[in-house]
Structure formats: structure tokens, C-alpha cells
Amino acid sequence: MKLWQRARGGLALLAAAALAGGCAHGPARPASPAPAGDAPAAATPSTAGPAGATVAPSVARAAHPADPLAGRQLVTVAAASYGATYATLTAYRRSAGRWRRVFGPWTARIGRNGFAPPGRKREGDGRTPSGTFGFGFFFGVLPDPGVRFRYRQSRPYDFWDDDPASPRYNEWVDQRRADPGLSPEPMDVSGYDYGAVIAYNAARTPGLGSGIFLHVNIGIATAGCVTLPMDELLQVLRWLDPARSPRIKMGVG
């Protein structure tokens, strides 16, 4: 996700070099409408509620134990095709045996080469991984906006290691204390004013992809991340609750 460097101390904006991993971008440019055939696709999670006979409350409680998914949170990111770079993001909460929409549908940007089919994401392919994942910690250049997840404010010495040959591959690294690998991803950039780590490749298997985040959109496709405009992103980040085991489901459909 090499984004335009945030100006610091009066310096002009500097473009970070595009690398194999992360959300590598070229220079920011104004967002353009989704081209024909690349429009966002709507997605609705399956609903698995109890069957509908009316019974006394006490009988219902005995026949239908508490929904194990009650209170759970789900974010879906769905594209119309594997080559699409626009997707539709929708957030749901599980209540009374079914998924109920909380936010969206909103237009998100994904990888510059669209979604990778399940299990096919690779470092540097410019694709967003397909699948269902949890969330790691939240982060940002700016102070904690009031989120429930652990929040890490980034500094100029913070990097994401996207070097498959590095022992810290797919980890946040404080450069003052450890080597972040070859050409690491700087975390002190404007696109990372706020973000959430998507727990893709949590095993840190070399070459399967690194630095997959939900973060601020800067007007272009990514190299694997999912992005939203700032105001929409903050609504989602403040809503997500680790106590509710939130997941993000990404892919075509």
C-alpha cells in the first residue's frame, strides 16, 4: 500500500516507491466513476433464523436455545467480478436469528487487479484476498478516534514488513528496535490516517500476501487493501467490537 507520504515539517509530498507487497499505489488522482461492467455488487449474508411456528415464550426458549451468533458483527465486501476494482461494503449485526443491515451499501475500492480467487492471493499481485477473516488491531497516524479495538498510533519509525524473506514478514515493526525487511511499507502516510488490520495470512506464510488493511480511500484502487472514504470508515471502525467477534467476508458475488 505505498501511498503518498504525508508532508511533515513543511516538506512537500513524496511518492513512496511501489513495491511488491502491501497496498502499493501510484500518485493519487481524483476518483472516477465505476466503469461499465465494474459497478459495485450488492451482497447479503445468508439468514438462518428459526422456523416460524408461533409458540408460548417458555416453549420457544426450550425448543430454540439462544442464537450462538447473537450480537455478532459481519462486514461484507462484494465485487461483481474478479477483475472489478470497485466493490460494495455493507455491515450487519446478528439479531433475532437473522443478519440486519447497520451500514451501507457503500462503494469501496479494492485491489488494482480485483479479487484473487480463494487461496490464490500472492505477494505483489495487486489483488485483494477472497475469504472470511477476523480483525487485528486498529491503527492510524491520527489519535484514537474512539474505537473499541486496541489502537496503535503510527510514527515515522513504524513500518509494515512486506518482505517474504524477512523473519518479521506481515508484521508491524518499530524500526528503532528491529529490521522491517527490504523496502518496508511506511505506516506514517495519509492513507493510514485510520485503519484496521484484516487478519489475512495470520500465519505469516512467506509469499501469500501481507499488509491487508481496511483504511482511508485516497481516490484510487489499492494493491490488496479495502478502502472507504474517511467518514464512512470511521463509522465502521467505531462500531466494530472485539467482544462481538466481528468478521469481514470478501469476494465476488
Short mmCIF file of C-alpha atoms in Angstrom, two decimals:
data_model
loop_
_atom_site.label_atom_id
_atom_site.label_comp_id
_atom_site.label_asym_id
_atom_site.label_seq_id
_atom_site.Cartn_x
_atom_site.Cartn_y
_atom_site.Cartn_z
CA MET A 1 0.00 0.00 0.00
CA LYS A 2 2.64 2.51 -0.88
CA LEU A 3 0.69 5.74 -0.52
CA TRP A 4 1.70 9.36 -0.94
CA GLN A 5 3.82 10.36 2.03
CA ARG A 6 2.23 12.82 4.44
CA ALA A 7 4.02 16.17 4.40
CA ARG A 8 5.97 16.64 7.64
CA GLY A 9 7.70 19.79 8.85
CA GLY A 10 6.88 21.75 5.71
CA LEU A 11 8.25 19.13 3.32
CA ALA A 12 6.43 18.58 0.04
CA LEU A 13 4.51 15.36 -0.53
CA LEU A 14 6.74 12.50 -1.62
CA ALA A 15 5.51 9.46 -3.52
CA ALA A 16 6.67 6.20 -1.95
CA ALA A 17 8.10 3.67 -4.39
CA ALA A 18 5.66 0.96 -5.43
CA LEU A 19 6.67 -2.43 -4.04
CA ALA A 20 5.50 -5.98 -4.26
CA GLY A 21 3.52 -6.11 -1.01
CA GLY A 22 1.01 -4.01 0.86
CA CYS A 23 -1.35 -1.56 -0.87
CA ALA A 24 1.12 -0.06 -3.34
CA HIS A 25 -0.33 2.89 -5.25
CA GLY A 26 0.82 5.35 -7.82
CA PRO A 27 0.21 9.09 -7.34
CA ALA A 28 -3.24 9.97 -6.00
CA ARG A 29 -5.70 11.26 -8.57
CA PRO A 30 -9.37 12.21 -8.40
CA ALA A 31 -11.71 9.27 -8.05
CA SER A 32 -13.57 8.34 -11.23
CA PRO A 33 -17.00 6.69 -11.53
CA ALA A 34 -17.09 2.94 -11.78
CA PRO A 35 -16.75 1.98 -15.45
CA ALA A 36 -19.38 -0.11 -17.18
CA GLY A 37 -19.08 -3.72 -16.12
CA ASP A 38 -17.17 -2.69 -12.97
CA ALA A 39 -20.07 -1.47 -10.86
CA PRO A 40 -20.34 -2.47 -7.19
CA ALA A 41 -22.27 -5.65 -6.49
CA ALA A 42 -24.66 -5.94 -3.58
CA ALA A 43 -24.21 -8.75 -1.08
CA THR A 44 -26.49 -10.01 1.65
CA PRO A 45 -25.34 -12.65 4.15
CA SER A 46 -27.41 -15.79 4.44
CA THR A 47 -30.10 -15.67 7.12
CA ALA A 48 -30.52 -18.70 9.31
CA GLY A 49 -33.34 -17.99 11.72
CA PRO A 50 -35.60 -20.49 13.50
CA ALA A 51 -38.62 -21.79 11.64
CA GLY A 52 -41.74 -19.74 12.07
CA ALA A 53 -44.42 -21.53 14.16
CA THR A 54 -45.90 -19.38 16.95
CA VAL A 55 -45.45 -20.94 20.40
CA ALA A 56 -45.53 -19.77 24.01
CA PRO A 57 -42.35 -17.92 25.05
CA SER A 58 -41.36 -20.58 27.57
CA VAL A 59 -41.74 -23.32 24.95
CA ALA A 60 -39.83 -21.23 22.40
CA ARG A 61 -36.94 -20.84 24.81
CA ALA A 62 -36.82 -24.57 25.41
CA ALA A 63 -37.16 -25.50 21.73
CA HIS A 64 -34.82 -22.81 20.39
CA PRO A 65 -31.77 -22.15 22.56
CA ALA A 66 -30.11 -18.72 22.41
CA ASP A 67 -28.71 -17.89 18.97
CA PRO A 68 -24.93 -18.57 19.24
CA LEU A 69 -24.35 -15.80 16.70
CA ALA A 70 -26.45 -13.21 18.57
CA GLY A 71 -24.70 -9.87 18.71
CA ARG A 72 -22.10 -10.88 16.14
CA GLN A 73 -20.91 -8.41 13.52
CA LEU A 74 -20.18 -9.02 9.85
CA VAL A 75 -18.76 -6.74 7.17
CA THR A 76 -19.19 -7.91 3.57
CA VAL A 77 -17.14 -6.63 0.63
CA ALA A 78 -18.57 -7.92 -2.66
CA ALA A 79 -17.47 -7.23 -6.24
CA ALA A 80 -19.27 -8.02 -9.49
CA SER A 81 -16.30 -9.93 -10.96
CA TYR A 82 -12.73 -10.92 -10.16
CA GLY A 83 -11.38 -8.10 -12.32
CA ALA A 84 -13.51 -5.35 -10.75
CA THR A 85 -11.73 -2.72 -8.67
CA TYR A 86 -14.92 -1.36 -7.08
CA ALA A 87 -16.88 -3.33 -4.51
CA THR A 88 -19.86 -2.86 -2.23
CA LEU A 89 -19.26 -2.77 1.52
CA THR A 90 -22.15 -3.49 3.90
CA ALA A 91 -22.12 -4.03 7.68
CA TYR A 92 -24.53 -6.32 9.51
CA ARG A 93 -25.42 -7.22 13.08
CA ARG A 94 -26.89 -10.59 14.04
CA SER A 95 -30.17 -10.11 15.89
CA ALA A 96 -33.21 -12.35 16.48
CA GLY A 97 -31.80 -15.11 14.32
CA ARG A 98 -31.02 -13.03 11.25
CA TRP A 99 -28.49 -10.54 9.91
CA ARG A 100 -29.71 -6.95 9.98
CA ARG A 101 -28.03 -4.19 8.00
CA VAL A 102 -26.33 -1.45 10.04
CA PHE A 103 -24.27 0.46 7.44
CA GLY A 104 -24.13 0.64 3.68
CA PRO A 105 -24.25 -0.40 0.98
CA TRP A 106 -21.23 1.83 0.36
CA THR A 107 -18.77 1.90 -2.54
CA ALA A 108 -15.31 0.64 -1.59
CA ARG A 109 -12.10 0.34 -3.59
CA ILE A 110 -10.16 -2.92 -3.65
CA GLY A 111 -7.05 -4.25 -5.42
CA ARG A 112 -6.00 -2.72 -8.72
CA ASN A 113 -6.29 -6.23 -10.17
CA GLY A 114 -9.52 -7.03 -8.34
CA PHE A 115 -10.09 -10.01 -6.06
CA ALA A 116 -7.89 -13.09 -6.05
CA PRO A 117 -9.90 -16.33 -6.14
CA PRO A 118 -9.92 -18.13 -2.78
CA GLY A 119 -6.43 -19.34 -1.89
CA ARG A 120 -4.80 -17.58 -4.86
CA LYS A 121 -3.59 -14.33 -3.28
CA ARG A 122 0.17 -13.81 -3.65
CA GLU A 123 2.60 -11.08 -2.64
CA GLY A 124 2.71 -8.28 -5.19
CA ASP A 125 -0.18 -9.46 -7.37
CA GLY A 126 -2.26 -6.32 -6.79
CA ARG A 127 -5.27 -8.37 -5.70
CA THR A 128 -7.44 -8.39 -2.59
CA PRO A 129 -7.74 -11.83 -0.96
CA SER A 130 -11.08 -13.64 -1.01
CA GLY A 131 -12.38 -15.28 2.13
CA THR A 132 -13.65 -14.54 5.62
CA PHE A 133 -11.25 -13.11 8.18
CA GLY A 134 -11.16 -11.55 11.60
CA PHE A 135 -9.65 -8.20 12.55
CA GLY A 136 -6.37 -7.49 14.30
CA PHE A 137 -5.58 -4.19 15.97
CA PHE A 138 -6.63 -0.78 14.66
CA PHE A 139 -4.12 1.95 13.84
CA GLY A 140 -3.65 5.41 12.45
CA VAL A 141 -1.43 8.43 12.02
CA LEU A 142 -4.07 10.40 13.93
CA PRO A 143 -5.03 9.80 17.58
CA ASP A 144 -7.52 7.12 18.58
CA PRO A 145 -10.93 8.25 17.24
CA GLY A 146 -12.81 6.29 19.91
CA VAL A 147 -12.63 2.65 18.82
CA ARG A 148 -13.11 -0.50 20.91
CA PHE A 149 -10.19 -2.42 19.44
CA ARG A 150 -6.61 -1.91 20.59
CA TYR A 151 -5.35 1.17 18.79
CA ARG A 152 -1.77 1.87 17.72
CA GLN A 153 -0.80 5.37 16.62
CA SER A 154 1.86 5.28 13.90
CA ARG A 155 5.11 7.23 13.95
CA PRO A 156 7.76 7.91 11.28
CA TYR A 157 9.75 4.91 12.53
CA ASP A 158 6.85 2.45 12.14
CA PHE A 159 6.74 0.14 9.10
CA TRP A 160 4.89 -2.93 7.87
CA ASP A 161 7.26 -5.72 6.84
CA ASP A 162 6.21 -6.99 3.39
CA ASP A 163 9.45 -8.81 2.59
CA PRO A 164 8.78 -12.58 2.26
CA ALA A 165 12.42 -13.27 3.12
CA SER A 166 12.20 -11.39 6.42
CA PRO A 167 11.59 -13.12 9.77
CA ARG A 168 9.05 -10.38 10.57
CA TYR A 169 7.06 -10.77 7.36
CA ASN A 170 3.50 -9.45 7.64
CA GLU A 171 4.12 -7.68 10.96
CA TRP A 172 4.19 -4.09 12.21
CA VAL A 173 7.82 -3.25 13.02
CA ASP A 174 9.31 -0.39 15.02
CA GLN A 175 12.45 0.35 13.01
CA ARG A 176 14.25 1.60 16.11
CA ARG A 177 14.12 -1.89 17.58
CA ALA A 178 14.12 -4.32 14.65
CA ASP A 179 14.78 -4.61 10.92
CA PRO A 180 11.49 -4.32 8.95
CA GLY A 181 12.91 -6.07 5.88
CA LEU A 182 13.61 -4.90 2.34
CA SER A 183 11.69 -1.76 1.26
CA PRO A 184 9.07 -1.94 4.03
CA GLU A 185 5.70 -0.19 3.99
CA PRO A 186 5.73 3.15 5.87
CA MET A 187 2.78 3.48 8.23
CA ASP A 188 3.09 7.26 8.63
CA VAL A 189 1.17 8.16 5.46
CA SER A 190 -2.12 9.95 4.79
CA GLY A 191 -3.99 6.86 3.59
CA TYR A 192 -3.32 5.38 7.01
CA ASP A 193 -4.83 8.24 8.99
CA TYR A 194 -7.13 5.48 10.25
CA GLY A 195 -7.19 1.77 9.52
CA ALA A 196 -7.81 -1.75 10.73
CA VAL A 197 -5.62 -4.79 10.21
CA ILE A 198 -7.52 -7.53 8.37
CA ALA A 199 -6.21 -10.81 9.78
CA TYR A 200 -5.25 -12.29 6.42
CA ASN A 201 -2.22 -14.64 6.40
CA ALA A 202 -2.03 -14.50 10.17
CA ALA A 203 0.34 -17.48 9.99
CA ARG A 204 2.72 -15.17 8.05
CA THR A 205 3.41 -17.76 5.36
CA PRO A 206 6.06 -16.22 3.07
CA GLY A 207 4.71 -15.06 -0.28
CA LEU A 208 0.98 -15.40 0.43
CA GLY A 209 0.50 -11.67 0.86
CA SER A 210 0.92 -9.08 3.58
CA GLY A 211 -0.39 -5.76 4.86
CA ILE A 212 -4.08 -6.24 4.10
CA PHE A 213 -5.98 -3.38 5.76
CA LEU A 214 -9.32 -1.61 5.81
CA HIS A 215 -8.27 2.03 5.58
CA VAL A 216 -8.88 5.52 4.21
CA ASN A 217 -9.55 5.83 0.48
CA ILE A 218 -7.31 8.25 -1.44
CA GLY A 219 -9.24 8.03 -4.71
CA ILE A 220 -7.62 5.07 -6.47
CA ALA A 221 -7.57 1.27 -6.37
CA THR A 222 -5.20 -0.49 -3.97
CA ALA A 223 -2.69 -3.32 -4.16
CA GLY A 224 -4.77 -5.57 -1.92
CA CYS A 225 -6.49 -3.48 0.75
CA VAL A 226 -10.10 -2.35 1.09
CA THR A 227 -10.69 1.40 1.37
CA LEU A 228 -13.59 3.70 2.23
CA PRO A 229 -13.99 7.48 2.45
CA MET A 230 -12.97 8.81 5.87
CA ASP A 231 -16.44 9.44 7.31
CA GLU A 232 -17.76 6.01 6.33
CA LEU A 233 -14.60 4.28 7.54
CA LEU A 234 -14.84 5.90 10.97
CA GLN A 235 -18.45 4.78 11.36
CA VAL A 236 -17.40 1.19 10.76
CA LEU A 237 -14.29 1.34 12.96
CA ARG A 238 -16.19 2.84 15.90
CA TRP A 239 -18.95 0.24 15.54
CA LEU A 240 -16.75 -2.86 15.41
CA ASP A 241 -16.49 -4.52 18.82
CA PRO A 242 -13.98 -7.30 19.62
CA ALA A 243 -16.45 -8.70 22.16
CA ARG A 244 -18.79 -9.46 19.24
CA SER A 245 -16.21 -11.41 17.22
CA PRO A 246 -16.53 -9.32 14.04
CA ARG A 247 -15.56 -10.83 10.71
CA ILE A 248 -15.06 -9.46 7.22
CA LYS A 249 -16.19 -11.53 4.23
CA MET A 250 -14.59 -10.53 0.92
CA GLY A 251 -15.01 -11.81 -2.60
CA VAL A 252 -17.09 -12.00 -5.74
CA GLY A 253 -20.84 -12.44 -5.51
#
